[in-house]
Tab-separated table of C-alpha atoms and ligand atoms in Angstrom:
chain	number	residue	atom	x	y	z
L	1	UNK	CA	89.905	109.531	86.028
L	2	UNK	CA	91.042	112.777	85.549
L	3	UNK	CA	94.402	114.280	84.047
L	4	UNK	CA	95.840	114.638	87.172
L	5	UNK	CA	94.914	111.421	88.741
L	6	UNK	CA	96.273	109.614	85.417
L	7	UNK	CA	99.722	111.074	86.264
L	8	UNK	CA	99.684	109.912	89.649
L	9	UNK	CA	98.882	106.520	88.860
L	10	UNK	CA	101.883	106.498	86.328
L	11	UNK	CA	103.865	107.714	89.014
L	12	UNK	CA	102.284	105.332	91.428
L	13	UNK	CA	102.622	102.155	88.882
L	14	UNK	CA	106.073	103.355	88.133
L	15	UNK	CA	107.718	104.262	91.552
L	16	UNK	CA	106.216	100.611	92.882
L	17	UNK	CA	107.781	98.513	90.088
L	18	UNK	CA	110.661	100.128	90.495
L	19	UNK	CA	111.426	98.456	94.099
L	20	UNK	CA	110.669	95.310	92.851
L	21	UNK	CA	114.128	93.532	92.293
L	22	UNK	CA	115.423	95.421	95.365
L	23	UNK	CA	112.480	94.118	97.573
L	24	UNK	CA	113.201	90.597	96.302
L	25	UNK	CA	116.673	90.872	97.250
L	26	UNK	CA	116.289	92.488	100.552
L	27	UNK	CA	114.217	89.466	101.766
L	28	UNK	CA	116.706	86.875	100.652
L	29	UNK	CA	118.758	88.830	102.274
L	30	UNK	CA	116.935	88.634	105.320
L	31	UNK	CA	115.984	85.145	105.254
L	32	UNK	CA	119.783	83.929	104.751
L	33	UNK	CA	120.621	85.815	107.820
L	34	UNK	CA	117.621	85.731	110.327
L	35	UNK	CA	118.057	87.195	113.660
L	36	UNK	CA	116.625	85.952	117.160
L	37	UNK	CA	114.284	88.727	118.973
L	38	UNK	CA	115.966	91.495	120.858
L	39	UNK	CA	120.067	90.379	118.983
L	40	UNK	CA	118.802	91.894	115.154
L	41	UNK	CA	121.722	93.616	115.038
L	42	UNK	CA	122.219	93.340	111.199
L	43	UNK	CA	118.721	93.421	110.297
L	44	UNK	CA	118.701	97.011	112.071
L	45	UNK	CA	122.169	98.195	110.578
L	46	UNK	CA	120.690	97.264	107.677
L	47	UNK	CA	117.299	99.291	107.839
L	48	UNK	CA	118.899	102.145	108.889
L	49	UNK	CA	121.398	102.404	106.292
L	50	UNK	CA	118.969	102.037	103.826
L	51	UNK	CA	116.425	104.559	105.492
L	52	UNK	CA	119.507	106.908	105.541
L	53	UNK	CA	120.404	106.440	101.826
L	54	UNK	CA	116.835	107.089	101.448
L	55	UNK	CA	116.776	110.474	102.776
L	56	UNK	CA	114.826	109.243	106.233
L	57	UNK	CA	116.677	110.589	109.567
L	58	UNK	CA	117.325	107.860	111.486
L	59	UNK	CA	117.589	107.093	115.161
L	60	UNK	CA	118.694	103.241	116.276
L	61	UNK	CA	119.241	101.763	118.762
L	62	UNK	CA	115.313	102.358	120.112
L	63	UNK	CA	114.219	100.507	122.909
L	64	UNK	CA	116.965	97.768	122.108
L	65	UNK	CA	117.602	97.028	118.443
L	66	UNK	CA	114.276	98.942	117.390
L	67	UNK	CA	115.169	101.469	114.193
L	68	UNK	CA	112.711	104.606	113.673
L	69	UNK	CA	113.118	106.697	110.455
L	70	UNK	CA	111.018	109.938	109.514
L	71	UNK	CA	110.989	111.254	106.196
L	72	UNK	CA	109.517	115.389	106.384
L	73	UNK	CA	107.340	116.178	103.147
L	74	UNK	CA	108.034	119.758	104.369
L	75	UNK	CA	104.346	120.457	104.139
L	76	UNK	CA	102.291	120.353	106.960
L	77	UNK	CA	99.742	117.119	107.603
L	78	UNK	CA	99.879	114.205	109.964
L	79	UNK	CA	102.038	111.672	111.215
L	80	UNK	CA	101.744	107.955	109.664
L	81	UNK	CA	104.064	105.568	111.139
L	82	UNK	CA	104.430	102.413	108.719
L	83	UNK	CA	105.716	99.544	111.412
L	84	UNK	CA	107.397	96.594	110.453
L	85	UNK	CA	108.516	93.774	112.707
L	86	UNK	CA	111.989	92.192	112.532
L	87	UNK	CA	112.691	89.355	114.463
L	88	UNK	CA	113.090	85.692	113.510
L	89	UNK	CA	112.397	82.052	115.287
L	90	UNK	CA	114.489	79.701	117.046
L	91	UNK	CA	113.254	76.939	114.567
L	92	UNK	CA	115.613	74.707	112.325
L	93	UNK	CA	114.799	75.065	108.645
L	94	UNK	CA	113.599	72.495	106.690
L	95	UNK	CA	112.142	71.275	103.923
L	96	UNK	CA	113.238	71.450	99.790
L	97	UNK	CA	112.533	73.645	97.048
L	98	UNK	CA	113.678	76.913	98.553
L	99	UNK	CA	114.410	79.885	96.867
L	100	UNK	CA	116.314	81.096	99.681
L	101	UNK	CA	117.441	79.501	102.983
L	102	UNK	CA	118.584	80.102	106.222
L	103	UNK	CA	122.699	79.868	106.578
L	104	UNK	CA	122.286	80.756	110.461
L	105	UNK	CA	121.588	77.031	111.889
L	106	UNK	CA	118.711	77.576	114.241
L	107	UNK	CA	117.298	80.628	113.505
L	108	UNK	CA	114.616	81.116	110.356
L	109	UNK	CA	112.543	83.591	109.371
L	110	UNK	CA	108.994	81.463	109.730
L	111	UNK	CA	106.592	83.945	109.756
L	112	UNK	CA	107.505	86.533	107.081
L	113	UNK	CA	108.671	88.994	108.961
L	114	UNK	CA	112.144	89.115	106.489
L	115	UNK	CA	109.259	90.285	103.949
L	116	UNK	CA	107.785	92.807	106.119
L	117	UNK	CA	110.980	94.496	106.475
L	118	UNK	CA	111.694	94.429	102.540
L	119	UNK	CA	108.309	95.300	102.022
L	120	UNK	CA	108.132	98.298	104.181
L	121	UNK	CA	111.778	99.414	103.090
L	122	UNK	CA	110.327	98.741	99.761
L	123	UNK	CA	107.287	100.996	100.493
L	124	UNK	CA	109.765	103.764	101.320
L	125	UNK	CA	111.623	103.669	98.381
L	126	UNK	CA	108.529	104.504	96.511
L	127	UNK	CA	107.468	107.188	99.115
L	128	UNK	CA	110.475	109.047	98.701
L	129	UNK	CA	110.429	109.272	95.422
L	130	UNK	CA	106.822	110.474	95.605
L	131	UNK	CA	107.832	112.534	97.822
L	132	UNK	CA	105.617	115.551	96.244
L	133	UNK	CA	102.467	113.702	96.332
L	134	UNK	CA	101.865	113.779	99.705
L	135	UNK	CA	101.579	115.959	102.836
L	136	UNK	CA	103.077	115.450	106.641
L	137	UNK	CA	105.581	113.240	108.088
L	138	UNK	CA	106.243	109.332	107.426
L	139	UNK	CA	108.008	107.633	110.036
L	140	UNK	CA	109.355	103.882	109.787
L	141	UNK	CA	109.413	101.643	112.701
L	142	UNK	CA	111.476	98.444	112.458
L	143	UNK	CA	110.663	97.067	115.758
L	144	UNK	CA	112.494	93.736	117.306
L	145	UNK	CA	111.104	91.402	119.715
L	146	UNK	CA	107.898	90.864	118.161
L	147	UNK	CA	108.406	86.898	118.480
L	148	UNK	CA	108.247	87.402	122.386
L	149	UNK	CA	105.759	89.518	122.572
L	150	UNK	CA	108.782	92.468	124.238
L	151	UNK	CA	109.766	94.466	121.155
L	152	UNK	CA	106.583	97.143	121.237
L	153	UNK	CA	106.771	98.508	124.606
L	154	UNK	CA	110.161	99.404	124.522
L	155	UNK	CA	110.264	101.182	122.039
L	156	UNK	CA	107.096	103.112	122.392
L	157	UNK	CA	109.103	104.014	125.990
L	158	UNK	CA	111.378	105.444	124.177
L	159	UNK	CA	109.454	107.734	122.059
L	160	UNK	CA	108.636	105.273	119.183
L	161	UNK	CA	105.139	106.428	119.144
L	162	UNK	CA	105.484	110.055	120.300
L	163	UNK	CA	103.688	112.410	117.506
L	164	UNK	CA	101.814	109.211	115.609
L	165	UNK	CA	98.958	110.208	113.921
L	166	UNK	CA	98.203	106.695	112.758
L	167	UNK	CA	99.578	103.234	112.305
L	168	UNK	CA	99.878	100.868	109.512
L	169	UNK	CA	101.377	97.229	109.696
L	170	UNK	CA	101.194	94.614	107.129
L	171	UNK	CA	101.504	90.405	108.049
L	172	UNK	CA	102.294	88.666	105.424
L	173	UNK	CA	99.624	85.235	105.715
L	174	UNK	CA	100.646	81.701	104.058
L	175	UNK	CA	97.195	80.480	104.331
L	176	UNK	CA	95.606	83.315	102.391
L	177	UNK	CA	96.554	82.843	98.604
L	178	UNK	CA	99.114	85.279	96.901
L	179	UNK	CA	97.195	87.932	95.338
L	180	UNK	CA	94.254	88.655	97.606
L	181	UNK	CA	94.401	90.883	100.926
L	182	UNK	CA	92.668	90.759	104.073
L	183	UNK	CA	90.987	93.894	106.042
L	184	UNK	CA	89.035	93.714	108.926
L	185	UNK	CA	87.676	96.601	111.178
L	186	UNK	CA	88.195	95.317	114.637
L	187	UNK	CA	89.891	92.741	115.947
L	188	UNK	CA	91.945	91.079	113.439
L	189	UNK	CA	94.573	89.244	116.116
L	190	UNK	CA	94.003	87.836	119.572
L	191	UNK	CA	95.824	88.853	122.914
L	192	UNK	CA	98.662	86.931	123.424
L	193	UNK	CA	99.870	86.283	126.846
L	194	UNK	CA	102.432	84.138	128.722
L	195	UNK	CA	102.603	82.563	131.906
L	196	UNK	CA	104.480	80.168	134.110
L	197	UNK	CA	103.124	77.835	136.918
L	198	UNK	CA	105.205	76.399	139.843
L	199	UNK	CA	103.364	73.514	141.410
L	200	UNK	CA	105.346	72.708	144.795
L	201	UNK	CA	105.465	69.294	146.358
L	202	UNK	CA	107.555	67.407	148.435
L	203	UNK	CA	109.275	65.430	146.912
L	204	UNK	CA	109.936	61.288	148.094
L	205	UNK	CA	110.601	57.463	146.752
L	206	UNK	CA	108.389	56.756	143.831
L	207	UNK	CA	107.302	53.246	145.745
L	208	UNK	CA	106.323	55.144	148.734
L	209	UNK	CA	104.033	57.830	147.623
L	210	UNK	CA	102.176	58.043	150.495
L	211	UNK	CA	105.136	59.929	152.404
L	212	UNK	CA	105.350	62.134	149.534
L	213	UNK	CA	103.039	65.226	147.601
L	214	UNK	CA	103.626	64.298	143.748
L	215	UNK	CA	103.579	67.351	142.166
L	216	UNK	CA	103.516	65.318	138.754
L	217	UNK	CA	100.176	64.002	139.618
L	218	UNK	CA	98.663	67.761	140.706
L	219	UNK	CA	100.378	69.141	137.654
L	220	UNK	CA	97.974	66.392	135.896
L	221	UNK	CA	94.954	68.005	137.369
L	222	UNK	CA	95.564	71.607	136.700
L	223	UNK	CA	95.918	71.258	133.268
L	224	UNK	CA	92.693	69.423	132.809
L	225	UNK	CA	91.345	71.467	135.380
L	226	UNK	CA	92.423	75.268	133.676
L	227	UNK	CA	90.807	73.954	130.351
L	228	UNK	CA	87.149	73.712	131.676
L	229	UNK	CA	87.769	77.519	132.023
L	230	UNK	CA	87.377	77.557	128.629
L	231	UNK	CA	84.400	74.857	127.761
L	232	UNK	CA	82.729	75.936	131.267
L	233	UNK	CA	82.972	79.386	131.604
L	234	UNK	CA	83.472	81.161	128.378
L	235	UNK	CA	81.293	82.169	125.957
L	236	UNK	CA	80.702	79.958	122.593
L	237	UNK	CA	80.901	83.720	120.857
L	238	UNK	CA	84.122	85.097	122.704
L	239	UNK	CA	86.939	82.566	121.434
L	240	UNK	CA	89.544	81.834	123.331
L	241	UNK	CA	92.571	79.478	124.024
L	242	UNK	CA	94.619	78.318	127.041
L	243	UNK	CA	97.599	76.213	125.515
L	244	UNK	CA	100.018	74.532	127.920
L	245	UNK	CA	102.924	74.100	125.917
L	246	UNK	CA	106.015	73.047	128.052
L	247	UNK	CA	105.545	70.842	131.388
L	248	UNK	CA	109.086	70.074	133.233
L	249	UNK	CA	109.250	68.004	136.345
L	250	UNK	CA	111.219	65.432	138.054
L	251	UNK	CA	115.045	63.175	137.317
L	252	UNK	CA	114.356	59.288	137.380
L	253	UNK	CA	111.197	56.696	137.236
L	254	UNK	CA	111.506	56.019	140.600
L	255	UNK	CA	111.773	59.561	142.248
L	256	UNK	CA	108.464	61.385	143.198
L	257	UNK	CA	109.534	65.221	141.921
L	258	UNK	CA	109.856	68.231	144.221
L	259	UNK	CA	108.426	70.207	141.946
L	260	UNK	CA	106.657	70.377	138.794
L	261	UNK	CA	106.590	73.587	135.956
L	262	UNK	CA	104.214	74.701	133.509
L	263	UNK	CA	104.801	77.502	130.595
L	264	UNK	CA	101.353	78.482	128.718
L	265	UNK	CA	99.789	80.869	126.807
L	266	UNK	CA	96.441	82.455	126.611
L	267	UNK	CA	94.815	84.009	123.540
L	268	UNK	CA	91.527	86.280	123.786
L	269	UNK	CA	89.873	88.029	121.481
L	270	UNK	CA	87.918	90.522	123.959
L	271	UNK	CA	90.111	92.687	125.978
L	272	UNK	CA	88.152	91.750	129.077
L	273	UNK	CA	88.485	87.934	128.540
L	274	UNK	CA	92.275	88.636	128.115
L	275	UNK	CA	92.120	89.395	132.426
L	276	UNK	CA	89.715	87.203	132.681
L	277	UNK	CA	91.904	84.191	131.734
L	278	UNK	CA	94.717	84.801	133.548
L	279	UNK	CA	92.767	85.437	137.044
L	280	UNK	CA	91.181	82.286	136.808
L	281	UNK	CA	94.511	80.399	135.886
L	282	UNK	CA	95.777	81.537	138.753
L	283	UNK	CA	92.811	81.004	141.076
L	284	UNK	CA	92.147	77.178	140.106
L	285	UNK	CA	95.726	75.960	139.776
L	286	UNK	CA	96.232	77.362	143.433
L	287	UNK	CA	92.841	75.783	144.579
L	288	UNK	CA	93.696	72.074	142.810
L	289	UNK	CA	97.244	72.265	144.526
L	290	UNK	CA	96.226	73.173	147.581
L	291	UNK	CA	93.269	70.469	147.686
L	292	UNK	CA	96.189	67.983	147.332
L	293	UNK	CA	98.744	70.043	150.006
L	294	UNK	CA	100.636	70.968	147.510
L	295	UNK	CA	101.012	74.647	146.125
L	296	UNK	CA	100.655	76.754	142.937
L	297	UNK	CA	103.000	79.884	142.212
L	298	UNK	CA	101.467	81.840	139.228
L	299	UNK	CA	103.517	83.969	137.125
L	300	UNK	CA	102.356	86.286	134.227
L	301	UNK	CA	104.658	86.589	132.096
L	302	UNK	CA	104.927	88.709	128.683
L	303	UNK	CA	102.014	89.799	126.601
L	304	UNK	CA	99.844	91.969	124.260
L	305	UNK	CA	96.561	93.173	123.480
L	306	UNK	CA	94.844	92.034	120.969
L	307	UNK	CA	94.928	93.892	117.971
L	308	UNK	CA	92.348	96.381	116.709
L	309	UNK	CA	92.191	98.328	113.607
L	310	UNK	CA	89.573	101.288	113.218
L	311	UNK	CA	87.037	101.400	110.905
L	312	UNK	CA	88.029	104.091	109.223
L	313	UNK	CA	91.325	103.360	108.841
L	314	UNK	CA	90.752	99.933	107.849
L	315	UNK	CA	88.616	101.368	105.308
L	316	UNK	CA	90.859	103.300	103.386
L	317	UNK	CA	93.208	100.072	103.736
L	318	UNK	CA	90.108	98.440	101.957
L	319	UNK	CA	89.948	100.233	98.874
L	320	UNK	CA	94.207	100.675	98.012
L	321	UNK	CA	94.085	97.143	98.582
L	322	UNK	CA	91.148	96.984	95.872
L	323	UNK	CA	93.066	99.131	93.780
L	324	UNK	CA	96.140	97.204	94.036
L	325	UNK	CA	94.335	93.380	93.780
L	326	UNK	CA	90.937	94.155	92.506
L	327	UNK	CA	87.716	94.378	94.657
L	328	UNK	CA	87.121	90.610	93.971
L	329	UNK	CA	90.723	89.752	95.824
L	330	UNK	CA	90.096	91.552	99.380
L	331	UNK	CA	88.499	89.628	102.054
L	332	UNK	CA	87.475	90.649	105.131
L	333	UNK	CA	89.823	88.981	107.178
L	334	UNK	CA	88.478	86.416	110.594
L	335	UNK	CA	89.687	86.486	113.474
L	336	UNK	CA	92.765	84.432	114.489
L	337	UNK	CA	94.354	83.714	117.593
L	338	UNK	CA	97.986	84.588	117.124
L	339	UNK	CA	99.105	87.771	118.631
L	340	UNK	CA	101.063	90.544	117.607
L	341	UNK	CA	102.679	93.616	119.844
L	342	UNK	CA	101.480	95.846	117.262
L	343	UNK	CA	98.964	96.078	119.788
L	344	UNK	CA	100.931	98.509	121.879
L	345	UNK	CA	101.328	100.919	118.696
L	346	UNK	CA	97.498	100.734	118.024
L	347	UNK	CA	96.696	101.051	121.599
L	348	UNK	CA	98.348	104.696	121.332
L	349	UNK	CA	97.198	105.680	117.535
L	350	UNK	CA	94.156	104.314	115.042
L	351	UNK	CA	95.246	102.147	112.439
L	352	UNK	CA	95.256	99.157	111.009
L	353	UNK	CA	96.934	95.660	110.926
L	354	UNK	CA	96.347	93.551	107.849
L	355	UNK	CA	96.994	90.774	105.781
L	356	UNK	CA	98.618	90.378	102.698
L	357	UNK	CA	98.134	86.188	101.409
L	358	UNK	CA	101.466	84.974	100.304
L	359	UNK	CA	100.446	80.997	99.649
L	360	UNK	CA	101.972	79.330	96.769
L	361	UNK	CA	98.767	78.711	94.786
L	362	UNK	CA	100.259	75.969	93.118
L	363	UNK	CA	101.450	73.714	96.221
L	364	UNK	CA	98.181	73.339	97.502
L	365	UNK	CA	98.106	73.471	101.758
L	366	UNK	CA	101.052	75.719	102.820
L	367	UNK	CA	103.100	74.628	106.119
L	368	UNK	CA	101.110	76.787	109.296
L	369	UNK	CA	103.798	80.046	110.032
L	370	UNK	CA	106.021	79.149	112.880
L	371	UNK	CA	106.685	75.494	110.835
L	372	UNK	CA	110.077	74.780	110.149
L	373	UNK	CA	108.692	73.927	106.791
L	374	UNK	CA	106.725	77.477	106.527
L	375	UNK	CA	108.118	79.148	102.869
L	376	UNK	CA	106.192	82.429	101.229
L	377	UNK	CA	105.541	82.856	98.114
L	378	UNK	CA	107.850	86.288	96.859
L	379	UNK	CA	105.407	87.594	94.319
L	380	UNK	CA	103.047	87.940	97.496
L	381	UNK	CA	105.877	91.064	98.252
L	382	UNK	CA	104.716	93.415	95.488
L	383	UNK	CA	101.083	93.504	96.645
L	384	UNK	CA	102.271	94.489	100.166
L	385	UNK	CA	104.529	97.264	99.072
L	386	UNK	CA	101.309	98.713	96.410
L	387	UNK	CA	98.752	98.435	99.400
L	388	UNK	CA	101.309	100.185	101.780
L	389	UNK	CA	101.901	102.573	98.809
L	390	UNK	CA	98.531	103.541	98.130
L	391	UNK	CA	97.281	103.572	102.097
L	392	UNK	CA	99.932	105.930	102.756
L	393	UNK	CA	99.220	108.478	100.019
L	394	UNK	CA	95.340	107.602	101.007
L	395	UNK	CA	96.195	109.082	104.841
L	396	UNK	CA	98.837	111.551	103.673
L	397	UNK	CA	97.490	112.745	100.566
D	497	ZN	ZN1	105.231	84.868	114.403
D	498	ZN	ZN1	104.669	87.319	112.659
């Protein structure tokens, strides 16, 4: 390494330990006070007053409760937008051994997203400071919403994404230990998509069901009948998931239901499959009802894209992660079938999502994110704001 490049590693190694105590603190912060998607009104004071302090020029109130923050080197070079999600769960916390927990009953942070905020805040501290070492413009997005699938588009409506050059967005990952990262070129997250079914009966006396159209027993059908979409009709190769995961009908044991409703969600990994899905959801549950005289209303609800990163991109991710965790510690990440809006921002810029592990080594199987017993593991935060670090100065430098 030359003179030069010894220097900026000190300054590197130096400016990223420095945020250390404040990124811890930020996150407990967070977690204590976890916000529901689209109402992060503190978590977005918060980010902005910090991006402020930091020298960024703010704008809130983006597409809802979405915070963007640019930071000008003054020297001319591209735009990298560093997103980070805010929003928490409507999940009771539970579970013991906490270094932190949540004091708003019904809300926790269970799926990091208080550490990608501290991270990325984190991330900036040591970008400002290093201010010198890099070319173009750095712009923060704190984005709400990303729980639902609704805090992306928004803001991307409302110039969020206007001028990006490129995109990076870290996930923190229980499952992966603390200390390794995960990269992937490609597809790294699954659409995500939402959708409701009516079924429509008539509704009579549960003894007489012969002067009656149970929509109970039709709701029965469609849901084993949408899942041979899956084992029947889509490729072994091309995963995919249709999930039913809230079915509503009827008041007493001995009333036959008007009608029936269904809330799912469909995961793809190809973009085409994503369409795919939802067309034939729509096209059997309406042929089942109707074969019964009953019918099927289909409504798509929210969704994403799945989420791509480009090889380049995910390339230079590749090595700062190797510089931060050694070669031996990145992975190339599989596939999973949770979604993330981030979508939307890579849809409009190359980048790339990726994964940061941030399982307690030492407690063996960690609670799935979304549990109410889902914890990370802090020193997981320090890798996150190093790879972020060194990406950044890898695309700006
Ligand atoms: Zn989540
Ligand atoms: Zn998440």
């Amino acid at each position: 390494m030359s003179d030069t490049g010894t220097a900026l590693e000190a300054r590197i190694r130096s400016a990223v330990d420095g945020t250390h105590d404040d990124v811890v603190e930020t996150r407990r912060r967070l977690h204590r006070h976890p916000e529901l998607s689209k109402v992060e009104h503190h978590t977005a004071e918060l980010v902005a007053q910090r991006s402020a302090d930091l020298g960024f020029e703010v704008r809130a109130g983006v597409g809802g409760t979405g915070v963007i923050a640019d930071l000008d080197s003054g020297r001319p070079g591209p735009m990298l937008m560093l997103r980070a999600d805010m929003d928490a769960l409507p999940i009771l916390e539970q579970g013991e051994g906490r270094v932190v927990t949540s004091e708003n009953d019904g809300a926790m942070h269970a799926c990091g997203h208080d550490g990608h905020v501290a991270m990325t805040l984190g991330a900036a501290t040591a970008l400002a400071s290093l201010r010198d070492d890099w070319s173009g413009r750095l712009r923060l997005c704190f984005q709400p919403a990303e729980e639902v699938a609704s805090g992306a588009m928004p803001m991307i409506a409302d110039g969020a994404a206007d001028g990006v050059d490129r995109v990076l967005g870290i996930h923190l990952w229980a499952p992966l230990e603390t200390g390794r990262v995960a990269v992937k070129a490609g597809v790294i997250f699954g659409s995500a998509d939402s959708f409701t079914l009516t079924i429509q009966g008539r509704g009579g006396h549960g003894g007489m069901p012969h002067t009656a159209i149970d929509p109970v027993v039709v709701t029965a059908q469609v849901i084993l009948a949408i899942q041979s979409i899956i084992s029947r009709e889509t490729s072994p190769f091309s995963p995919a998931v249709i999930t039913i995961g809230r079915v509503t009908a009827g008041t007493a044991f001995n009333v036959i239901a008007d009608s029936a409703e269904l809330l799912g969600t469909t995961r793809a990994i190809e973009i085409a499959e994503r369409e795919r899905l939802l067309t034939r959801i729509a096209e059997i549950a309406t042929a089942v009802a109707s074969g019964y005289g009953a019918q099927a209303l289909f409504t798509r609800g929210t969704g994403c894209p799945p989420v791509v990163s480009d090889a380049a991109t995910a390339d230079l991710v590749q090595r700062a992660a190797a510089a931060t965790v050694g070669d031996d510690h990145v992975d190339i990440a599989v596939p999973i079938t949770v979604g993330d809006d981030v979508a939307c921002f890579l849809q409009r810029a190359p980048g790339c999502y990726f994964l940061v592990g941030a399982g307690h080594p030492e407690r063996g199987p960690v609670p799935p994110h979304h549990s109410a017993y889902f914890d990370i593991d802090e020193a997981a935060l320090p890798v996150g704001v190093e790879t972020l670090v060194r990406a950044t100065l890898e695309v700006l430098g």
